Amino acid sequence: MPRYTVADLGDEVGRIVRVCGWLQPAGPAAEPEPAGSGTLADRTGAVRLTMPSDAVPNPGSAVEVVGTVVGTVAAAAGQSLELIVDRLSVAGPAEPDLPVSAASTQAERLDWRHLDLRRPGAQLILRVQTTLEQALRAAWAEEDFIEIHSPKLIPTGPRPQELFDLRYFERTAWLAQSPQFYKQMAMAAGLDRVFEIGPVFRYEPAVSPVHATEFTSVDVELAWIDSEADVMAAAELWLRAAIDAVARRHGDDIAALFGIRVAVPVVPFPRYTLSQAWEIARTAGHDGGGGDSGEGDDLDRDGECLLGRHVADRHGHQFVWVTDYPESARPFFHMRSAEGSSLSRSFDLLWNGIEVASGAQREHRHDRLLDQARSRHVPLDPIHRFLDFFRYGCPPHGGLGFGLSRLLMCLLGLPDIREATLLPRDRERMTP
Amino acid sequence: MPRYTVADLGDEVGRIVRVCGWLQPAGPAAEPEPAGSGTLADRTGAVRLTMPSDAVPNPGSAVEVVGTVVGTVAAAAGQSLELIVDRLSVAGPAEPDLPVSAASTQAERLDWRHLDLRRPGAQLILRVQTTLEQALRAAWAEEDFIEIHSPKLIPTGPRPQELFDLRYFERTAWLAQSPQFYKQMAMAAGLDRVFEIGPVFRYEPAVSPVHATEFTSVDVELAWIDSEADVMAAAELWLRAAIDAVARRHGDDIAALFGIRVAVPVVPFPRYTLSQAWEIARTAGHDGGGGDSGEGDDLDRDGECLLGRHVADRHGHQFVWVTDYPESARPFFHMRSAEGSSLSRSFDLLWNGIEVASGAQREHRHDRLLDQARSRHVPLDPIHRFLDFFRYGCPPHGGLGFGLSRLLMCLLGLPDIREATLLPRDRERMTP
């Protein structure tokens, strides 16, 4: 007998169907389910069951049900469905007393993540993630991008204090904190335009709502750009397409479960230089930062929030680019804005005041790259294979990287990156 | 001025265009290019240049060229294009004497992988990979799969001798050798159908043409299956769709560069039990194995090749499933074929005699899983969080995992997995 999903049942009123899913616990603050009734959920929704009262398995059990679909028209709520159970079989029984409930703390929920993920909101986050990636990949496919899988085991790095190291047979290896160098290798290889969606690893000793030691990075790199503005303009279109796809596919569910109306952003996004951004933050009451020390510090969390609020008020926009970072605040391989300039061709992207992406035009000329590394006192030996990428003809190029969970946080208004991560990893949490 | 690709030029004969790419070295056995001529390649192809003979940069240089497209109709070869260069500028100069050529060894090529990847064949492999993944993802999107990103940093594993360990702040962590347990967690979470394409890490001390210490695994898991045959039937359709997409998009290029006609496989694929497979191998001259020892050993390389040849001769098919492995030859969490049976509901998939996938129906019942672990003397403590997935209602499920580079090897007839990997990793190679 074929399997129906709950979402299909509306078309089957009066018919006998087979549905498979798990029995939901009674609502947190609600009364226990009355004898002989229950709720079955699958990946598409939930439906009320009426069954013999002695046949009700423990909440959480994975069950297969055969029964008749009954439709009742409630005045306010539109059509509401119910399943009169004819046969129920328990494919995977649950022990009594589920270890998590709506009253559990985040830590308890994450300890039992497989039960936590049964919440419709948690499932929706993963569906939105899937749609977001699909839409981004579709946009890149249109533009003839190659998908790469760069190695996560790397021989060394320029900033080993930010990396995890491991014993690799007779030597030490490190875990990649970004596919950056390999995206640039792809440019030197003539691949022209590449993307990668994969894990990166960061030695983050502090536990915070926006950081993780392992996360999924969405990385893109483009050759033959005229400047970093080409990367920004392209990224705006990709993001708009992806958010539009999410709004069309999941907009109603997001509104119902997260109380948020997904706003498809207008392009181009507002753009401010870092000094303008600091000026705005100071005008809005922030004291300090912003080059007072002559260093042109990056925005801190308060500065980001103030800028985000300003952009929302002034432009009615959730996004803002911050550009023209001092070269001293960025990696040595970012291109300078002009000959002798102390600024770099780099940018960050904020969404509702949270940094979701960072990028730049890179320096592709071997001699200048060497100069920039030397003037920053970057040891050349650990990066000589990176420097080799630029010795035999590398085109001008640039790109950016998004944090996938950060995008989901901002899109859905989530308070913590852990809610947007299948299984979060930080200094304190490595399980399940 | 907009950028044209080489593939676009056919429509622009007589016009002035701008193209960007790298200057190709003269052919390996060929004469050096005559003075004033050269070849420009981009991601779409190559075109002959005619230019002032004093303007020719070093081979490999990244150049931008503005010139007039000239078409010549050669009797045998159809239309052939040429670009009469008006202006050439070097965006990324190459040092003289490229360090690799067609005469280089594989090790030399891999040391300079960014130059090696400029070969049209190497670029095609990455394009085929991109198309393969796109087509698989499209098939899964049709069926409402969720894409997951499971953690690569894991707290422990049942077979630590096959894992890499690393210092993770105050403790030890391991690198995941498969997303297996997390795919199963997703089933217990009610996600119903998930896939993941991501890196896995294997402690492989031996260096071989078909093994790597890091590779991209294509993993799928499905709930509410009746048996492992559901997984196999689904996988056949996904593979057929993906190979069909490759054939349609790259078939001619593959024929030209690899001398192979891509065969879209007929479904269902031939299926043999492991004992039948051994019988075939023995009949074809293999001496030994196949349960003579009562253990039901897995096919060795010779056995796989003999079976592959038999299937090609007998069925005209490149694929074959091998089923009914003894439970002792498979992980403890595979489901037994029947109550008390010594066989498991597991399978491997061979393509032209090379194993490309492995899978099974899993045991989803907590009590039986515990029994199976105990009877196999699997220590329970390191896997207690895995066992927890099955305590609160887990549906029947199964799935499989493909090695992405293995698929490409078989599809394109490559002799070594390294050729199908952006940057291979093995005990001896960690660079670039």
mmCIF file of C-alpha atoms in Angstrom, chain B residues 26-296:
data_model
loop_
_atom_site.group_PDB
_atom_site.id
_atom_site.type_symbol
_atom_site.label_atom_id
_atom_site.label_comp_id
_atom_site.label_asym_id
_atom_site.label_seq_id
_atom_site.Cartn_x
_atom_site.Cartn_y
_atom_site.Cartn_z
ATOM 1 C CA ALA B 26 53.258 24.846 -27.640
ATOM 2 C CA GLY B 27 52.146 21.238 -28.003
ATOM 3 C CA PRO B 28 54.391 18.624 -26.351
ATOM 4 C CA ALA B 29 55.756 16.895 -29.421
ATOM 5 C CA ALA B 30 54.994 19.822 -31.690
ATOM 6 C CA GLU B 31 57.283 22.502 -33.008
ATOM 7 C CA PRO B 32 57.336 25.718 -30.996
ATOM 8 C CA GLU B 33 54.641 28.149 -32.157
ATOM 9 C CA PRO B 34 55.828 30.173 -35.165
ATOM 10 C CA ALA B 35 56.774 33.775 -34.331
ATOM 11 C CA GLY B 36 53.705 35.974 -34.067
ATOM 12 C CA SER B 37 51.264 33.226 -33.328
ATOM 13 C CA GLY B 38 49.970 31.545 -30.231
ATOM 14 C CA THR B 39 46.961 29.921 -28.634
ATOM 15 C CA LEU B 40 44.659 31.410 -26.044
ATOM 16 C CA ALA B 41 42.595 29.096 -23.852
ATOM 17 C CA ASP B 42 39.770 29.879 -21.496
ATOM 18 C CA ARG B 43 37.370 27.643 -19.612
ATOM 19 C CA THR B 44 35.388 26.987 -22.789
ATOM 20 C CA GLY B 45 38.092 26.155 -25.335
ATOM 21 C CA ALA B 46 41.103 27.424 -27.233
ATOM 22 C CA VAL B 47 41.596 29.774 -30.190
ATOM 23 C CA ARG B 48 44.578 30.542 -32.393
ATOM 24 C CA LEU B 49 46.008 34.070 -32.150
ATOM 25 C CA THR B 50 47.936 36.037 -34.729
ATOM 26 C CA MET B 51 49.807 38.941 -33.235
ATOM 27 C CA PRO B 52 52.876 41.138 -33.655
ATOM 28 C CA SER B 53 55.787 38.781 -33.075
ATOM 29 C CA ASP B 54 57.398 41.066 -30.495
ATOM 30 C CA ALA B 55 54.244 41.032 -28.379
ATOM 31 C CA VAL B 56 54.207 37.362 -27.393
ATOM 32 C CA PRO B 57 54.381 36.909 -23.602
ATOM 33 C CA ASN B 58 55.631 33.775 -21.885
ATOM 34 C CA PRO B 59 53.405 30.706 -22.195
ATOM 35 C CA GLY B 60 51.073 30.413 -19.263
ATOM 36 C CA SER B 61 50.568 34.156 -18.871
ATOM 37 C CA ALA B 62 47.061 35.375 -18.104
ATOM 38 C CA VAL B 63 46.197 37.745 -20.918
ATOM 39 C CA GLU B 64 43.409 39.922 -22.172
ATOM 40 C CA VAL B 65 43.166 40.213 -25.924
ATOM 41 C CA VAL B 66 41.139 42.514 -28.147
ATOM 42 C CA GLY B 67 41.001 41.484 -31.775
ATOM 43 C CA THR B 68 39.011 40.536 -34.821
ATOM 44 C CA VAL B 69 37.506 37.092 -35.211
ATOM 45 C CA VAL B 70 38.459 35.477 -38.498
ATOM 46 C CA GLY B 71 36.833 32.297 -39.741
ATOM 47 C CA THR B 72 38.434 29.925 -42.181
ATOM 48 C CA VAL B 73 36.622 26.964 -43.624
ATOM 49 C CA ALA B 74 38.962 24.023 -43.815
ATOM 50 C CA ALA B 75 37.729 21.183 -45.998
ATOM 51 C CA ALA B 76 38.063 18.384 -43.466
ATOM 52 C CA ALA B 77 37.799 20.113 -40.115
ATOM 53 C CA GLY B 78 34.788 22.344 -40.619
ATOM 54 C CA GLN B 79 35.032 25.957 -39.547
ATOM 55 C CA SER B 80 38.192 26.945 -37.765
ATOM 56 C CA LEU B 81 38.559 30.270 -35.984
ATOM 57 C CA GLU B 82 41.404 32.627 -35.432
ATOM 58 C CA LEU B 83 41.785 35.932 -33.680
ATOM 59 C CA ILE B 84 43.788 38.737 -35.270
ATOM 60 C CA VAL B 85 45.120 40.518 -32.219
ATOM 61 C CA ASP B 86 44.778 44.251 -32.073
ATOM 62 C CA ARG B 87 45.723 44.732 -28.417
ATOM 63 C CA LEU B 88 47.158 42.283 -25.930
ATOM 64 C CA SER B 89 47.699 43.042 -22.262
ATOM 65 C CA VAL B 90 49.288 40.781 -19.706
ATOM 66 C CA ALA B 91 47.193 40.721 -16.537
ATOM 67 C CA GLY B 92 49.282 38.039 -14.850
ATOM 68 C CA PRO B 93 52.702 37.366 -16.330
ATOM 69 C CA ALA B 94 54.230 33.881 -16.234
ATOM 70 C CA GLU B 95 57.862 33.220 -15.426
ATOM 71 C CA PRO B 96 59.736 31.624 -18.320
ATOM 72 C CA ASP B 97 59.788 27.812 -18.555
ATOM 73 C CA LEU B 98 56.663 26.264 -17.084
ATOM 74 C CA PRO B 99 57.596 23.618 -14.509
ATOM 75 C CA VAL B 100 55.261 20.994 -16.028
ATOM 76 C CA SER B 101 54.706 19.703 -19.513
ATOM 77 C CA ALA B 102 53.004 16.767 -21.176
ATOM 78 C CA ALA B 103 56.133 14.754 -20.348
ATOM 79 C CA SER B 104 55.833 15.300 -16.588
ATOM 80 C CA THR B 105 55.147 12.465 -14.174
ATOM 81 C CA GLN B 106 51.916 12.384 -12.189
ATOM 82 C CA ALA B 107 53.784 13.467 -9.051
ATOM 83 C CA GLU B 108 55.240 16.472 -10.866
ATOM 84 C CA ARG B 109 51.854 17.378 -12.253
ATOM 85 C CA LEU B 110 50.262 17.169 -8.812
ATOM 86 C CA ASP B 111 53.002 19.342 -7.325
ATOM 87 C CA TRP B 112 51.941 21.998 -9.811
ATOM 88 C CA ARG B 113 48.292 21.083 -9.818
ATOM 89 C CA HIS B 114 47.153 24.597 -10.780
ATOM 90 C CA LEU B 115 49.074 24.292 -14.046
ATOM 91 C CA ASP B 116 48.095 20.653 -14.501
ATOM 92 C CA LEU B 117 44.431 21.654 -14.200
ATOM 93 C CA ARG B 118 44.767 23.878 -17.241
ATOM 94 C CA ARG B 119 44.737 20.745 -19.413
ATOM 95 C CA PRO B 120 41.353 20.489 -21.150
ATOM 96 C CA GLY B 121 40.983 16.919 -19.868
ATOM 97 C CA ALA B 122 41.512 17.973 -16.257
ATOM 98 C CA GLN B 123 39.014 20.802 -16.613
ATOM 99 C CA LEU B 124 36.509 18.462 -18.163
ATOM 100 C CA ILE B 125 36.735 16.108 -15.170
ATOM 101 C CA LEU B 126 35.721 18.967 -12.865
ATOM 102 C CA ARG B 127 32.892 19.986 -15.185
ATOM 103 C CA VAL B 128 31.609 16.426 -15.288
ATOM 104 C CA GLN B 129 31.797 16.301 -11.504
ATOM 105 C CA THR B 130 29.762 19.506 -11.283
ATOM 106 C CA THR B 131 27.122 18.155 -13.664
ATOM 107 C CA LEU B 132 26.996 14.811 -11.837
ATOM 108 C CA GLU B 133 26.340 16.503 -8.511
ATOM 109 C CA GLN B 134 23.809 18.885 -10.015
ATOM 110 C CA ALA B 135 21.857 16.029 -11.525
ATOM 111 C CA LEU B 136 21.909 13.988 -8.326
ATOM 112 C CA ARG B 137 20.753 16.977 -6.291
ATOM 113 C CA ALA B 138 17.992 17.665 -8.832
ATOM 114 C CA ALA B 139 16.771 14.081 -8.503
ATOM 115 C CA TRP B 140 16.724 14.369 -4.723
ATOM 116 C CA ALA B 141 15.005 17.763 -4.821
ATOM 117 C CA GLU B 142 12.219 16.136 -6.846
ATOM 118 C CA GLU B 143 11.787 13.664 -4.016
ATOM 119 C CA ASP B 144 11.821 16.263 -1.248
ATOM 120 C CA PHE B 145 15.185 15.332 0.288
ATOM 121 C CA ILE B 146 16.829 17.542 2.900
ATOM 122 C CA GLU B 147 20.522 18.362 2.439
ATOM 123 C CA ILE B 148 22.428 18.001 5.681
ATOM 124 C CA HIS B 149 25.906 19.043 6.792
ATOM 125 C CA SER B 150 26.936 16.698 9.547
ATOM 126 C CA PRO B 151 29.940 17.468 11.734
ATOM 127 C CA LYS B 152 33.345 16.197 10.722
ATOM 128 C CA LEU B 153 34.641 16.643 14.268
ATOM 129 C CA ILE B 154 33.273 13.735 16.250
ATOM 130 C CA PRO B 155 33.638 12.768 19.907
ATOM 131 C CA THR B 156 34.655 9.157 19.275
ATOM 132 C CA GLY B 157 34.042 6.227 16.972
ATOM 133 C CA PRO B 158 33.603 2.504 17.119
ATOM 134 C CA ARG B 159 36.751 1.816 15.116
ATOM 135 C CA PRO B 160 39.269 4.416 16.308
ATOM 136 C CA GLN B 161 42.130 2.687 14.501
ATOM 137 C CA GLU B 162 40.569 3.842 11.218
ATOM 138 C CA LEU B 163 40.260 7.469 12.318
ATOM 139 C CA PHE B 164 42.513 10.500 12.595
ATOM 140 C CA ASP B 165 42.543 12.106 16.025
ATOM 141 C CA LEU B 166 43.303 15.690 16.960
ATOM 142 C CA ARG B 167 43.762 17.853 20.005
ATOM 143 C CA TYR B 168 40.501 19.748 20.539
ATOM 144 C CA PHE B 169 41.051 22.255 23.341
ATOM 145 C CA GLU B 170 41.174 20.197 26.548
ATOM 146 C CA ARG B 171 40.280 16.883 24.909
ATOM 147 C CA THR B 172 40.730 14.643 21.858
ATOM 148 C CA ALA B 173 38.399 14.670 18.871
ATOM 149 C CA TRP B 174 38.290 12.461 15.795
ATOM 150 C CA LEU B 175 37.655 13.181 12.126
ATOM 151 C CA ALA B 176 34.528 11.517 10.764
ATOM 152 C CA GLN B 177 35.140 8.644 8.357
ATOM 153 C CA SER B 178 31.504 8.750 7.208
ATOM 154 C CA PRO B 179 28.311 10.695 8.007
ATOM 155 C CA GLN B 180 26.666 7.311 8.650
ATOM 156 C CA PHE B 181 25.607 7.780 12.268
ATOM 157 C CA TYR B 182 24.316 11.289 11.612
ATOM 158 C CA LYS B 183 22.324 10.201 8.598
ATOM 159 C CA GLN B 184 20.699 7.670 10.897
ATOM 160 C CA MET B 185 20.148 10.351 13.526
ATOM 161 C CA ALA B 186 18.289 12.302 10.846
ATOM 162 C CA MET B 187 16.023 9.293 10.315
ATOM 163 C CA ALA B 188 15.283 9.143 14.056
ATOM 164 C CA ALA B 189 14.582 12.887 13.865
ATOM 165 C CA GLY B 190 11.839 12.271 11.310
ATOM 166 C CA LEU B 191 13.679 14.007 8.468
ATOM 167 C CA ASP B 192 12.643 11.034 6.333
ATOM 168 C CA ARG B 193 15.096 11.430 3.469
ATOM 169 C CA VAL B 194 18.428 13.193 3.537
ATOM 170 C CA PHE B 195 21.617 13.473 1.557
ATOM 171 C CA GLU B 196 25.052 14.906 2.145
ATOM 172 C CA ILE B 197 27.991 15.545 -0.173
ATOM 173 C CA GLY B 198 31.050 16.260 1.887
ATOM 174 C CA PRO B 199 34.521 15.234 2.954
ATOM 175 C CA VAL B 200 35.318 12.088 4.903
ATOM 176 C CA PHE B 201 38.645 11.073 6.369
ATOM 177 C CA ARG B 202 40.165 7.583 6.435
ATOM 178 C CA TYR B 203 43.343 6.467 8.076
ATOM 179 C CA GLU B 204 44.657 4.611 5.001
ATOM 180 C CA PRO B 205 48.305 3.713 5.501
ATOM 181 C CA ALA B 206 48.606 2.124 2.040
ATOM 182 C CA VAL B 207 48.956 4.286 -1.058
ATOM 183 C CA SER B 208 46.878 2.829 -3.926
ATOM 184 C CA PRO B 209 45.241 4.025 -7.157
ATOM 185 C CA VAL B 210 41.755 3.736 -5.619
ATOM 186 C CA HIS B 211 42.258 5.011 -2.057
ATOM 187 C CA ALA B 212 42.666 8.416 -0.442
ATOM 188 C CA THR B 213 42.883 9.637 3.142
ATOM 189 C CA GLU B 214 40.358 12.368 2.363
ATOM 190 C CA PHE B 215 37.627 12.096 -0.226
ATOM 191 C CA THR B 216 34.192 13.435 -1.062
ATOM 192 C CA SER B 217 31.435 11.080 -0.033
ATOM 193 C CA VAL B 218 27.962 11.193 -1.542
ATOM 194 C CA ASP B 219 25.622 9.890 1.134
ATOM 195 C CA VAL B 220 21.894 9.217 1.127
ATOM 196 C CA GLU B 221 19.486 7.784 3.688
ATOM 197 C CA LEU B 222 15.777 6.976 3.385
ATOM 198 C CA ALA B 223 13.151 6.133 5.997
ATOM 199 C CA TRP B 224 10.151 3.818 5.785
ATOM 200 C CA ILE B 225 11.716 1.420 3.326
ATOM 201 C CA ASP B 226 10.466 -2.134 3.094
ATOM 202 C CA SER B 227 13.914 -3.551 2.488
ATOM 203 C CA GLU B 228 17.347 -2.682 1.149
ATOM 204 C CA ALA B 229 15.950 -3.331 -2.343
ATOM 205 C CA ASP B 230 14.105 0.007 -2.108
ATOM 206 C CA VAL B 231 17.425 1.776 -1.638
ATOM 207 C CA MET B 232 19.004 -0.070 -4.554
ATOM 208 C CA ALA B 233 16.097 0.664 -6.886
ATOM 209 C CA ALA B 234 16.140 4.343 -5.974
ATOM 210 C CA ALA B 235 19.911 4.562 -6.394
ATOM 211 C CA GLU B 236 19.692 3.067 -9.887
ATOM 212 C CA LEU B 237 17.340 5.817 -10.966
ATOM 213 C CA TRP B 238 19.513 8.565 -9.475
ATOM 214 C CA LEU B 239 22.618 7.179 -11.154
ATOM 215 C CA ARG B 240 20.867 6.780 -14.479
ATOM 216 C CA ALA B 241 19.623 10.382 -14.325
ATOM 217 C CA ALA B 242 23.078 11.671 -13.403
ATOM 218 C CA ILE B 243 24.915 9.712 -16.092
ATOM 219 C CA ASP B 244 22.310 10.757 -18.617
ATOM 220 C CA ALA B 245 22.886 14.414 -17.710
ATOM 221 C CA VAL B 246 26.636 13.939 -18.153
ATOM 222 C CA ALA B 247 26.171 12.178 -21.486
ATOM 223 C CA ARG B 248 23.907 14.888 -22.826
ATOM 224 C CA ARG B 249 26.056 17.766 -21.655
ATOM 225 C CA HIS B 250 29.595 16.440 -22.030
ATOM 226 C CA GLY B 251 29.267 13.318 -24.164
ATOM 227 C CA ASP B 252 31.083 14.726 -27.192
ATOM 228 C CA ASP B 253 33.887 16.259 -25.142
ATOM 229 C CA ILE B 254 34.340 13.024 -23.220
ATOM 230 C CA ALA B 255 34.534 11.061 -26.467
ATOM 231 C CA ALA B 256 37.086 13.515 -27.860
ATOM 232 C CA LEU B 257 39.303 13.767 -24.783
ATOM 233 C CA PHE B 258 38.934 10.360 -23.136
ATOM 234 C CA GLY B 259 37.929 8.185 -26.079
ATOM 235 C CA ILE B 260 34.892 6.949 -24.182
ATOM 236 C CA ARG B 261 31.239 6.838 -25.182
ATOM 237 C CA VAL B 262 29.214 7.413 -21.996
ATOM 238 C CA ALA B 263 26.687 4.586 -21.630
ATOM 239 C CA VAL B 264 23.476 5.490 -19.826
ATOM 240 C CA PRO B 265 22.690 2.353 -17.821
ATOM 241 C CA VAL B 266 19.495 0.351 -18.196
ATOM 242 C CA VAL B 267 17.582 -0.321 -14.965
ATOM 243 C CA PRO B 268 17.357 -2.538 -13.037
ATOM 244 C CA PHE B 269 21.063 -3.325 -12.756
ATOM 245 C CA PRO B 270 22.084 -6.986 -12.555
ATOM 246 C CA ARG B 271 22.173 -8.338 -9.002
ATOM 247 C CA TYR B 272 24.183 -11.223 -7.574
ATOM 248 C CA THR B 273 24.541 -12.528 -4.077
ATOM 249 C CA LEU B 274 28.077 -12.640 -2.726
ATOM 250 C CA SER B 275 28.165 -16.439 -3.035
ATOM 251 C CA GLN B 276 26.960 -16.253 -6.636
ATOM 252 C CA ALA B 277 29.597 -13.610 -7.286
ATOM 253 C CA TRP B 278 32.326 -15.864 -5.891
ATOM 254 C CA GLU B 279 31.013 -18.771 -7.931
ATOM 255 C CA ILE B 280 31.328 -16.628 -11.062
ATOM 256 C CA ALA B 281 34.805 -15.522 -10.081
ATOM 257 C CA ARG B 282 35.897 -19.131 -9.456
ATOM 258 C CA THR B 283 34.423 -20.292 -12.743
ATOM 259 C CA ALA B 284 36.407 -17.533 -14.418
ATOM 260 C CA GLY B 285 39.603 -18.846 -12.877
ATOM 261 C CA HIS B 286 39.848 -17.250 -9.439
ATOM 262 C CA ASP B 287 41.173 -19.694 -6.869
ATOM 263 C CA GLY B 288 39.930 -19.206 -3.358
ATOM 264 C CA GLY B 289 37.723 -16.940 -1.281
ATOM 265 C CA GLY B 290 33.989 -16.995 -1.317
ATOM 266 C CA GLY B 291 33.156 -18.679 1.865
ATOM 267 C CA ASP B 292 35.522 -21.636 1.497
ATOM 268 C CA SER B 293 36.698 -20.652 4.936
ATOM 269 C CA GLY B 294 33.105 -20.362 6.064
ATOM 270 C CA GLU B 295 33.591 -16.625 6.547
ATOM 271 C CA GLY B 296 32.186 -15.412 3.257
#
